[in-house]
Coordinates of C-alpha atoms in Angstrom, one line a residue:
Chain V
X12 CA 14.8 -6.4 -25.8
X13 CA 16.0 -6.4 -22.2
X14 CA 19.3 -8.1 -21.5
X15 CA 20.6 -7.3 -18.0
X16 CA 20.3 -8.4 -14.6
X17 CA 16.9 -9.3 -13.5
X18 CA 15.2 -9.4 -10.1
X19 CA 11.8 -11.3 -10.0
X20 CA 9.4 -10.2 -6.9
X21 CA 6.7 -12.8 -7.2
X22 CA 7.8 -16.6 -8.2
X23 CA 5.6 -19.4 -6.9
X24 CA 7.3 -22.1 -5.0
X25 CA 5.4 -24.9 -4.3
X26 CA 5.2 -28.5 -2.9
X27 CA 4.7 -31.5 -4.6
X28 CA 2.4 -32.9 -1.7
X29 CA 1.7 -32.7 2.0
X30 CA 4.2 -34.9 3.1
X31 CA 6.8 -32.3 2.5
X32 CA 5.3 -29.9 5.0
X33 CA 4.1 -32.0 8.0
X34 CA 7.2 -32.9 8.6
X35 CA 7.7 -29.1 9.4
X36 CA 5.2 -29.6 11.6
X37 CA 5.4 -30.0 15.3
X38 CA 4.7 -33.4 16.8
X39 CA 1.6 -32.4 18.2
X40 CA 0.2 -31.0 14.8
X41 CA 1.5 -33.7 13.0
X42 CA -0.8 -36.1 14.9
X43 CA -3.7 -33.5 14.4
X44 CA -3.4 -33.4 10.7
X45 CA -2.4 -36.9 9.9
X46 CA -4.5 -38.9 13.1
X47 CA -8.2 -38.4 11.6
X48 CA -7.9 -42.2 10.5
X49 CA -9.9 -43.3 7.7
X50 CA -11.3 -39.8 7.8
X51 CA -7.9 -38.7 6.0
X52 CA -6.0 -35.9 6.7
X53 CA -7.1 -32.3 7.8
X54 CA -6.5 -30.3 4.9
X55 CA -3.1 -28.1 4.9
X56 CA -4.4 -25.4 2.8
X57 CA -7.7 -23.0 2.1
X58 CA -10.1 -25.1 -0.3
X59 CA -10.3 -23.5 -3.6
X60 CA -14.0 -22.3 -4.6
X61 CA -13.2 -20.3 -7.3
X62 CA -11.6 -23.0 -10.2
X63 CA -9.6 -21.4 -12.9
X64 CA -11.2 -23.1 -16.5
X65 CA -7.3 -23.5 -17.7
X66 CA -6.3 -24.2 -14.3
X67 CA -3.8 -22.0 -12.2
X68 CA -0.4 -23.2 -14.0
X69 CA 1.2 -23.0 -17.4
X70 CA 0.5 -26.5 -18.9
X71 CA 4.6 -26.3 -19.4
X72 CA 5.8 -25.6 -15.6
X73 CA 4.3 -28.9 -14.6
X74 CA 7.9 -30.8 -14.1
X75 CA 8.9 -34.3 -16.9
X76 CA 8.9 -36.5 -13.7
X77 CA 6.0 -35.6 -12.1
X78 CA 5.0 -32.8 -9.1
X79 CA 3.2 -29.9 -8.9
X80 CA 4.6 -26.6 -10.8
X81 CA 7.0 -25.0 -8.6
X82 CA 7.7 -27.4 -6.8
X83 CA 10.7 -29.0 -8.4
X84 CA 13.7 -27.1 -8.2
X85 CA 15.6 -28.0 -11.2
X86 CA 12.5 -27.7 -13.3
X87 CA 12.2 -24.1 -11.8
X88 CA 16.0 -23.1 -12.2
X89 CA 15.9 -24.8 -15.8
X90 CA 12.6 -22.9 -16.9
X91 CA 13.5 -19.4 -15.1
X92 CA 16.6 -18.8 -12.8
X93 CA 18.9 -19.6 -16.1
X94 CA 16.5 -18.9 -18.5
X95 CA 17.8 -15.3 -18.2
X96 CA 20.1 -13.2 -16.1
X97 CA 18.3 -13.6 -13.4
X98 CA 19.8 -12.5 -10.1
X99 CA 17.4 -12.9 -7.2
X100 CA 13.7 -14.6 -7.2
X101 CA 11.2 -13.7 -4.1
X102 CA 9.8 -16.7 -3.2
X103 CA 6.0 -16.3 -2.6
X104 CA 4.6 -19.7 -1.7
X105 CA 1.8 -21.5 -3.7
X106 CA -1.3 -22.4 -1.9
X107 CA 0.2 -22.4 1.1
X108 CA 0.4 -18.5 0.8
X109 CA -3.3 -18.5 1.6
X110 CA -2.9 -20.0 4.9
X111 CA -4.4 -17.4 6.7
X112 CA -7.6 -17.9 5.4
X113 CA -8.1 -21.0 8.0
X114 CA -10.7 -20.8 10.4
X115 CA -8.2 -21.7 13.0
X116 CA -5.7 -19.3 14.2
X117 CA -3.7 -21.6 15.8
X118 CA -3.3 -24.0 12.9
X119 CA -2.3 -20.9 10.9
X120 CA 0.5 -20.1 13.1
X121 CA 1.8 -23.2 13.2
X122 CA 1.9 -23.7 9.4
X123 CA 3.2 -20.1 9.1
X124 CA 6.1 -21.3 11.1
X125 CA 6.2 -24.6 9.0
X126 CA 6.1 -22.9 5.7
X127 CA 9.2 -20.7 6.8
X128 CA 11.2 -23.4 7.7
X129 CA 10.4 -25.5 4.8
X130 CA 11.0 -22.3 2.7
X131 CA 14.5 -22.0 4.6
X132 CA 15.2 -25.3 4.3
X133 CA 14.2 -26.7 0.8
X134 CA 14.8 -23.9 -1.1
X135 CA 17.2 -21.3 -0.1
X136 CA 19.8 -23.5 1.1
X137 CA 20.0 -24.9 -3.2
X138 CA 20.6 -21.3 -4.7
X139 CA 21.6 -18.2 -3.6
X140 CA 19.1 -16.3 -5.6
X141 CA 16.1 -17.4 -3.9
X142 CA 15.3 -15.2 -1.2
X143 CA 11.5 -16.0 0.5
X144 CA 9.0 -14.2 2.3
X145 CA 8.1 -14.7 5.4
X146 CA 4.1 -16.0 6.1
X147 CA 2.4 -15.1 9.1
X148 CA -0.6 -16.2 10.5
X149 CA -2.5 -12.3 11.1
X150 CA -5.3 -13.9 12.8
X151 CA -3.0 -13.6 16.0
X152 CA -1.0 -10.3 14.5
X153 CA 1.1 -11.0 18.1
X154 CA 2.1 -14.3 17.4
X155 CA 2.0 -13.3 13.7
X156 CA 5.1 -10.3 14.9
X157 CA 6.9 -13.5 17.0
X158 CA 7.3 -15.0 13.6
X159 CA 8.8 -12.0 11.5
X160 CA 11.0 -11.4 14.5
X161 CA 12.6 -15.0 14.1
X162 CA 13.7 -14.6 10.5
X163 CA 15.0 -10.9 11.9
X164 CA 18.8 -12.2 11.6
X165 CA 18.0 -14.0 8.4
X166 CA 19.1 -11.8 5.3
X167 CA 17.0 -14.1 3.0
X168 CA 13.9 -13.6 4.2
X169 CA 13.4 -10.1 2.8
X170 CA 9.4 -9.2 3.4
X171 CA 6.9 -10.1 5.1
X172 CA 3.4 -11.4 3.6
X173 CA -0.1 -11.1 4.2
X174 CA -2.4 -12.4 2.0
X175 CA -5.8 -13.5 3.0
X176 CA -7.5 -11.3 5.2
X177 CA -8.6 -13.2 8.1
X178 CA -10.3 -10.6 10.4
X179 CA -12.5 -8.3 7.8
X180 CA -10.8 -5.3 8.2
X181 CA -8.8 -3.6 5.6
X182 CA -5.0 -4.2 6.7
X183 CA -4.2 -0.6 8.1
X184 CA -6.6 -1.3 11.2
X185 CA -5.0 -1.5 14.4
X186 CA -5.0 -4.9 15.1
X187 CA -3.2 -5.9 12.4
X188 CA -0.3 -2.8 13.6
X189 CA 2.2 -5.0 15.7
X190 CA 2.8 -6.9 12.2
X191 CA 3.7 -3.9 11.1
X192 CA 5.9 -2.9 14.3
X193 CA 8.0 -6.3 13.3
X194 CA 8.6 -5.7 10.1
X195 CA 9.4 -1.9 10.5
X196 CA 11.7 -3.0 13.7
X197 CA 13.8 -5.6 11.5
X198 CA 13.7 -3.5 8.2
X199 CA 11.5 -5.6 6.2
X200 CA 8.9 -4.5 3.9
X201 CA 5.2 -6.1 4.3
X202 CA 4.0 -7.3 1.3
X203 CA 0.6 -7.6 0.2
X204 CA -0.3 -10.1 -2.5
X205 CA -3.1 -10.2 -4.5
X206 CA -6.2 -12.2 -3.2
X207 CA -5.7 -10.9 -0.3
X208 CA -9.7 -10.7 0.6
X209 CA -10.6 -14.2 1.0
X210 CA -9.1 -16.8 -1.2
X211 CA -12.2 -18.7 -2.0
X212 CA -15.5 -18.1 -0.8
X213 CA -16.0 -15.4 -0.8
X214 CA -13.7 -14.0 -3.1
X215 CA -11.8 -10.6 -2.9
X216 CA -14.2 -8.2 -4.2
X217 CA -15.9 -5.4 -3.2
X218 CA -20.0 -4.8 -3.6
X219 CA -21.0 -8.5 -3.5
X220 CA -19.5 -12.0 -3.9
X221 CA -19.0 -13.0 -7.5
X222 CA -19.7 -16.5 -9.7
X223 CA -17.0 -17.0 -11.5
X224 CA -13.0 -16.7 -11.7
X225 CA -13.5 -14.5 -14.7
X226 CA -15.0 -11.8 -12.9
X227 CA -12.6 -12.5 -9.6
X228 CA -9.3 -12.3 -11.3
X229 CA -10.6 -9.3 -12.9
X230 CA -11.4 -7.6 -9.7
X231 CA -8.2 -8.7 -8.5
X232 CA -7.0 -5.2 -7.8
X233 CA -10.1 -4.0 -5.6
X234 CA -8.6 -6.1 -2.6
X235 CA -5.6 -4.3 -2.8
X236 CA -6.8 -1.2 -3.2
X237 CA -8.7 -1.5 0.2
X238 CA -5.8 -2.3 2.1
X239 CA -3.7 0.6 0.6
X240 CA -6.4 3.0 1.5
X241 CA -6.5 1.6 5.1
X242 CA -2.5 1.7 5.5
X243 CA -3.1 5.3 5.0
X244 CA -6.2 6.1 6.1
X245 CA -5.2 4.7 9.7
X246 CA -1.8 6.3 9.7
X247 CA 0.2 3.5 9.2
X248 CA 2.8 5.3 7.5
X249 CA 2.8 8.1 10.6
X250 CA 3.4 5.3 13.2
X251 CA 5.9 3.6 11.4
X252 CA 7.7 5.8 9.0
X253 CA 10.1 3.8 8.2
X254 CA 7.7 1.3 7.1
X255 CA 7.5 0.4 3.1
X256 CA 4.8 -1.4 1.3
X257 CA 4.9 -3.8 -1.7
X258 CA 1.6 -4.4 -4.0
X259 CA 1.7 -8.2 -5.6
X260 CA 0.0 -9.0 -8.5
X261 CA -2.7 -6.4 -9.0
X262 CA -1.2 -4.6 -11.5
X263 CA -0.6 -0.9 -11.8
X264 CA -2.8 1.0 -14.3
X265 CA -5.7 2.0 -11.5
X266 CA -3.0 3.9 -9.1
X267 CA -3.3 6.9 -10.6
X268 CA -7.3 7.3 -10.5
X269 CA -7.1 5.9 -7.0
X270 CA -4.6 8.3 -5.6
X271 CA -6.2 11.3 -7.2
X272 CA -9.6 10.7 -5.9
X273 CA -7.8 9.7 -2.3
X274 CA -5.8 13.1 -2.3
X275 CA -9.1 15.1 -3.2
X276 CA -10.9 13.2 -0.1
X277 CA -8.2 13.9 1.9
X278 CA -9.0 17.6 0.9
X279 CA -12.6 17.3 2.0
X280 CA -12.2 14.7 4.8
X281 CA -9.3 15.5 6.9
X282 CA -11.0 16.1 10.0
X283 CA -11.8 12.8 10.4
X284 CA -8.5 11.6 10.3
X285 CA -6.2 14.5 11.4
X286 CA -3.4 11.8 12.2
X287 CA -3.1 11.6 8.4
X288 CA -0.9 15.0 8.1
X289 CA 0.0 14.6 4.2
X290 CA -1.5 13.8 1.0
X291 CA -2.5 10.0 0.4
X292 CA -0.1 10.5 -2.6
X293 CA 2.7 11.7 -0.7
X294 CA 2.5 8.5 1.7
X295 CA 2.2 6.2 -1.3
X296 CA 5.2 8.0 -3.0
X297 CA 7.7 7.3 -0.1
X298 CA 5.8 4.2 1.3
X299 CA 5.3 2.4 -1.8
X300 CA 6.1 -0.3 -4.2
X301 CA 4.5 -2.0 -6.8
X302 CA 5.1 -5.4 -8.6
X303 CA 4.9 -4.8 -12.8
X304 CA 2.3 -8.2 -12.9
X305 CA 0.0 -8.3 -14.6
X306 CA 0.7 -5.2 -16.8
X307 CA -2.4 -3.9 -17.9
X308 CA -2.7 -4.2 -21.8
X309 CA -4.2 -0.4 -23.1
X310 CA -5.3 -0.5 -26.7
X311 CA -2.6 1.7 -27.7
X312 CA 1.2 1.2 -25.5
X313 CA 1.8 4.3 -24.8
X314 CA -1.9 5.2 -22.3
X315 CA -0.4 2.8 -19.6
X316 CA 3.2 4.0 -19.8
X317 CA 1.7 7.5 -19.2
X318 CA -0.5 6.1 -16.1
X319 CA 2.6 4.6 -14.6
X320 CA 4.5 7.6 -15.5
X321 CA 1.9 10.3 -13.7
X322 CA 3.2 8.6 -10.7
X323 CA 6.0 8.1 -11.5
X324 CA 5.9 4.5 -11.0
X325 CA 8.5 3.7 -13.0
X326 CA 11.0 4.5 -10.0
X327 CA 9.0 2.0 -7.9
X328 CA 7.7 -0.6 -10.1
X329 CA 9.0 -4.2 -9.9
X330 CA 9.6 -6.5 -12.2
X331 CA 7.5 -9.9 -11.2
X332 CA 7.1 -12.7 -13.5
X333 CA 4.7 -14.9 -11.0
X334 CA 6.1 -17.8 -12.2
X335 CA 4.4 -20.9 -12.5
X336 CA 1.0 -19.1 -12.8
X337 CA -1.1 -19.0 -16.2
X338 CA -1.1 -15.1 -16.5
X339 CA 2.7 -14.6 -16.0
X340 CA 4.6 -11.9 -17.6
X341 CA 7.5 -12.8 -19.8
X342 CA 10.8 -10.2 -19.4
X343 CA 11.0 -10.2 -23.1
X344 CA 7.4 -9.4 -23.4
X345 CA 7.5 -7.2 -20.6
X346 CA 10.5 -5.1 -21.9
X347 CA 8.6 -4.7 -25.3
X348 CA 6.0 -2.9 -23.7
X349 CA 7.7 -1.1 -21.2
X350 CA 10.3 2.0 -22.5
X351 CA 13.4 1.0 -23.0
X352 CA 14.9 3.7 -20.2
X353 CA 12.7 2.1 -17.4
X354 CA 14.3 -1.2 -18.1
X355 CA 17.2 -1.7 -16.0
X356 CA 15.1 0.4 -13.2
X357 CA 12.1 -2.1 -13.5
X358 CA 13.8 -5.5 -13.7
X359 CA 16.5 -4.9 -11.7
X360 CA 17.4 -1.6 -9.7
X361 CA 13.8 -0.6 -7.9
X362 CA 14.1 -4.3 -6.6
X363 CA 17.7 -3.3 -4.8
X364 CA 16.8 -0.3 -3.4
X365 CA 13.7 -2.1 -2.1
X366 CA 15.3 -4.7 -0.5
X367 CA 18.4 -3.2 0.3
X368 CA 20.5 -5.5 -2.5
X369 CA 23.8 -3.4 -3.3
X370 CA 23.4 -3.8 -7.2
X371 CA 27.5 -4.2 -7.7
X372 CA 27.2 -7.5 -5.4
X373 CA 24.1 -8.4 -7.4
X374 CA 26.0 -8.4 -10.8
X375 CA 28.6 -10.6 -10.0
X376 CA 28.7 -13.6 -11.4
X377 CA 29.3 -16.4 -9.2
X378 CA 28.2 -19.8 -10.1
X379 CA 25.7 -21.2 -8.0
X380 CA 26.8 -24.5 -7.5
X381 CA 29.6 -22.5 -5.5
X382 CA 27.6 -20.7 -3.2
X383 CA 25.0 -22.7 -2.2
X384 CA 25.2 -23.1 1.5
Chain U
X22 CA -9.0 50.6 2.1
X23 CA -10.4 50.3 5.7
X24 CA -14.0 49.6 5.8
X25 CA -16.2 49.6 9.4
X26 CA -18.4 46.4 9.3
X27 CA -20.0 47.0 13.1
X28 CA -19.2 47.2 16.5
X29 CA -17.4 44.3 18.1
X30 CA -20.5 43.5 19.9
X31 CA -21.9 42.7 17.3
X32 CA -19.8 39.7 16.4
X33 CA -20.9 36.4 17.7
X34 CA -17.9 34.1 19.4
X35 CA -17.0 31.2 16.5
X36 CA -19.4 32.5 13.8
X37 CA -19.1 34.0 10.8
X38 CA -20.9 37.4 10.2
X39 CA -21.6 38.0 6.5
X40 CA -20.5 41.1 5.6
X41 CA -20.3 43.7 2.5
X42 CA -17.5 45.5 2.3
X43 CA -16.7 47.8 -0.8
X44 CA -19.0 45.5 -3.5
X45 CA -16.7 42.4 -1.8
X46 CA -18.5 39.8 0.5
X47 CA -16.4 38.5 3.0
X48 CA -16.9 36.4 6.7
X49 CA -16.2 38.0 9.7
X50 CA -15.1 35.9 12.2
X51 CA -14.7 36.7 16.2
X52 CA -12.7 34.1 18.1
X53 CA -11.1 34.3 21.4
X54 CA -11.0 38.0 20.7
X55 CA -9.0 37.9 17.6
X56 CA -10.9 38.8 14.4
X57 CA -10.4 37.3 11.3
X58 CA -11.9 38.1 7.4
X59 CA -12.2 36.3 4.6
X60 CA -13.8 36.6 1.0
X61 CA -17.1 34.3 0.7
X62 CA -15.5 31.9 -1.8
X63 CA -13.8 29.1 -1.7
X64 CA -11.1 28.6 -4.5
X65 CA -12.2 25.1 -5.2
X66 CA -15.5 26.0 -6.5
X67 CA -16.2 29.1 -5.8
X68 CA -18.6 27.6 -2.7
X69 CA -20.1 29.9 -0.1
X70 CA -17.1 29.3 2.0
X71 CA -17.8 31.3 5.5
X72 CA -21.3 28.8 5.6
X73 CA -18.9 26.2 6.6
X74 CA -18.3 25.0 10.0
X75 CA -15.7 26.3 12.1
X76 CA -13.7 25.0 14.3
X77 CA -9.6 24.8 15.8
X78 CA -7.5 22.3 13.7
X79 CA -8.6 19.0 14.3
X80 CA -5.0 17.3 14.6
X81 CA -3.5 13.7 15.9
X82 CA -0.3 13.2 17.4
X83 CA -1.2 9.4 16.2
X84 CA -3.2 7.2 14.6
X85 CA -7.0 6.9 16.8
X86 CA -6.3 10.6 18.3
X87 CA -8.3 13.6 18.1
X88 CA -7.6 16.8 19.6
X89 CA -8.4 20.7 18.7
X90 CA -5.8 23.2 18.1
X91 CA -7.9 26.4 19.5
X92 CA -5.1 28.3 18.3
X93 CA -5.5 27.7 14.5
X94 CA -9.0 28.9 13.9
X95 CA -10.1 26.2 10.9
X96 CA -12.8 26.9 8.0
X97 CA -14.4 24.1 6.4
X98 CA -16.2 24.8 3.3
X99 CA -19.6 23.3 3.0
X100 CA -19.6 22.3 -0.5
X101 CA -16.2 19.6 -0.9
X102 CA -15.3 20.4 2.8
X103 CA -12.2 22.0 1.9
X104 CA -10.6 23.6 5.2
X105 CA -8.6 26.6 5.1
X106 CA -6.5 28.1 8.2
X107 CA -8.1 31.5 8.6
X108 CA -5.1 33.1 9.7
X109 CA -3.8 33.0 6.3
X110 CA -6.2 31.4 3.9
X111 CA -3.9 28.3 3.7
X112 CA -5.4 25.1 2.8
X113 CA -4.2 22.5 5.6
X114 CA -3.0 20.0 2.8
X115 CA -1.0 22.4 0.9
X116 CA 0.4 26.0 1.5
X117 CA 0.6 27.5 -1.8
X118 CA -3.6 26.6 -2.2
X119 CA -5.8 29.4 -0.1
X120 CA -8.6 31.3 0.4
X121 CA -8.4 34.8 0.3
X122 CA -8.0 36.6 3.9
X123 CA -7.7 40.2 4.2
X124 CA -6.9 42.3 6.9
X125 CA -8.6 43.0 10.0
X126 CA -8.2 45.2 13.3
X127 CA -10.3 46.5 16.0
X128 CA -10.0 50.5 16.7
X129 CA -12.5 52.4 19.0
X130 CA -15.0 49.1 19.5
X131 CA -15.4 49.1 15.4
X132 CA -14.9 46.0 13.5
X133 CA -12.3 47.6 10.3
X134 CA -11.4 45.3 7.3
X135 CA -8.7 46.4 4.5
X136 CA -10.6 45.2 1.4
X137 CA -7.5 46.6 -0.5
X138 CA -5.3 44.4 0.6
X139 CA -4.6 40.9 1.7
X140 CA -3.7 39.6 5.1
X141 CA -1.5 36.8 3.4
X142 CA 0.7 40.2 2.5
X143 CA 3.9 40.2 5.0
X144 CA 3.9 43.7 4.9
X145 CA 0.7 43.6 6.9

């Protein structure tokens, strides 16, 4: 079983109700939320259509006195930031995370910008293990770049997030590219997280919407998959070189068959995309990252470790435990099914060299209460 | 061994002549007045390789651009679409992966082809 320092990309925080963001909010979008009158509020985040039967939280994360899961910090810090040597947490918002799935651009920027501060402000400044990502509103990839660019001088906002995908295109196309230019300009990776089609109707899937979450979360992976093939496919990686990717919650077992059908289309198809000058696999190699949630379960262990290992994912994969969510991924659970030589690579060095953490900081033990700012 | 395969006249600008040469069947290419051979098969699948479109390297200085590379004479193959520089047989994603070029040179207004050796040799 794993012992060491652990680094967890993909931990839910939440809020407990609206309250807590509209005051975020500018005046003017304060009254445009809250003024409907008996009418009630406008909704802060993308309706769910697609309802999970056990519902989307461990039965257990729900805090003693009350709140949503994630929401309460104690509870979290109780039921995972001391629950095991855990070093650093990426925050990755709770529905709030699908907030460019709103029809209105505007809106979306504005509670991108209120979800950072909030993020900034309720969270970071209690423990200096949380670090957040930053949410932007890629309906307006402009405005959406504005954002990134004011959390530039901000060490603790470490990546930038899309999610939803608001304009139909996979996320290489070049409207999406100043984003990109941000993020590559103030050295932060973009992170894509899973569900990052459409949140609820349609879902993320590819051939034809689907009936149930069954069949979604299954599919999970396909939206993911689009958007990798786009960032390469448009040359995403040629433009910004410098540029580095992180996959979210789709897993990691299909990379392999992906990138070896990419590679032998790239073979055939080149001349359509001559900006592309090396193999898809090459790109994903240096470009790359990938969370370790949900680990695909093969009949026998070893047929994922050797997926993971003809890539050689294992110098790229992240631990993520996507806390409070039903499916997450236990480290002890995780470190019995993953060798025992990938471990301190998985939970805890990949993460550093992603986000530029100097591990011998990172293993220090300072008490939090002391450093919280 | 040098082997004529026709007058130079007889070689169409940008298309590839099907030619026997010594039991081996090899495209002959004219273009811009250089000459270039190479065996009928692709190493993918052994497709008929010289049936393939040619053109100069398709290439993009970024993402959205398209230009031609006249200078780098580019086959196609029309099975998978596999494209091969025909200067050297290389495969424009990887070096070490080629077709098989052989030599070619023009003496007296005759087309001559080295069957017994290959173009990608440096002593050639």
């Amino acid at each position: 079983m794993y012992s060491g320092p652990v680094i967890d990309g993909d931990v839910h925080h939440a809020r407990n109700n609206d309250a807590e963001l509209i005051e975020y909010l500018s005046r003017g979008w304060r009254e445009y939320v809250t003024g409907r009158g008996r009418a009630g509020m406008v909704p802060l985040t993308v309706q769910d259509g697609m309802p999970n039967p056990h519902g989307f939280m461990r039965a257990n994360t729900y805090p003693e006195g009350g709140g949503e899961p994630g929401a309460d910090y104690p509870t979290l810090r109780a039921q995972l930031l001391d629950a095991s040597d855990l070093r650093r947490a990426i925050l990755t918002f709770g529905d709030d995370s699908h907030l460019a799935g709103h029809h209105n651009p505007y809106f979306a920027n504005e509670l991108a910008r209120a979800c950072n501060d909030w993020s900034i402000e309720r969270w970071l400044t209690r423990d200096p293990r949380l670090a957040s990502s930053i949410m932007v509103g890629s309906q307006m990839p402009e405005v959406a770049a504005a954002e990134v660019r004011r959390h530039a001088t901000n060490p603790r906002m470490v990546q930038v997030m899309l999610v939803d995908n608001p304009l139909g295109y996979g996320f290489g196309h070049p409207i999406f590219h100043p984003i990109y230019e941000a993020a590559e300009e103030t050295g932060r990776p973009v992170a894509i997280h899973g569900g990052a089609g459409g949140w609820a109707n349609p879902s993320s899937t590819g051939g034809g919407s689907v009936n149930t979450y069954f069949e979604a979360h299954t599919l999970w992976p396909q939206a993911i998959q689009t958007h990798l093939v786009s960032f390469i496919a448009h040359g995403v990686f040629e433009k910004y070189p410098r540029l580095r990717l992180v996959l979210i919650e789709g897993g990691s077992a299909w990379i392999p068959s992906l990138l070896w059908r990419f590679d032998t289309e790239y073979k055939g198809l080149r001349r359509e995309v001559p900006w592309v000058k090396r193999l898809p696999s090459e790109y994903f190699a240096e470009h790359v990252w990938v969370s370790s949630q949900p680990l695909e379960i093969s009949p026998k262990r070893d047929q994922v470790i050797e997926l993971i290992r003809s890539m050689q994912l294992e110098d790229k994969l992240i631990y993520a435990s996507d806390y409070p969510h039903w499916d997450a991924d236990e480290i002890d659970y995780l470190s019995t099914r993953l060798p025992t030589e990938w471990h301190s690579r998985v939970f805890f060095d990949n993460a550093c060299r992603l986000y530029g953490w100097k591990p011998e900081e990172l293993k220090k033990r300072v008490p939090v209460e002391e450093r919280v700012t | 061994m040098s082997i004529d395969v026709g007058p130079v006249a007889d070689f169409e600008e940008r298309r590839f002549r099907i030619v026997n040469a010594g039991g081996h069947e090899l495209g002959v290419l004219r273009w811009q007045d250089r000459f270039f051979a190479v065996h009928n098969r692709c190493p993918h699948q052994k497709g008929p390789l010289c049936l393939g479109i040619v053109s100069g390297r398709l290439v993009g200085s970024a993402p959205g651009s398209m230009e031609v590379d006249d200078d780098v004479p580019v086959v196609a193959c029309p099975w998978h679409g596999w494209e091969f520089d025909l200067e050297r047989g290389r495969a424009l994603w990887e070096e070490g992966y080629a077709a098989k070029v052989v030599p070619v040179r023009v003496e007296k207004g005759r087309v001559l082809v080295d069957v017994g050796r290959s173009a990608r040799d440096p002593a050639v």
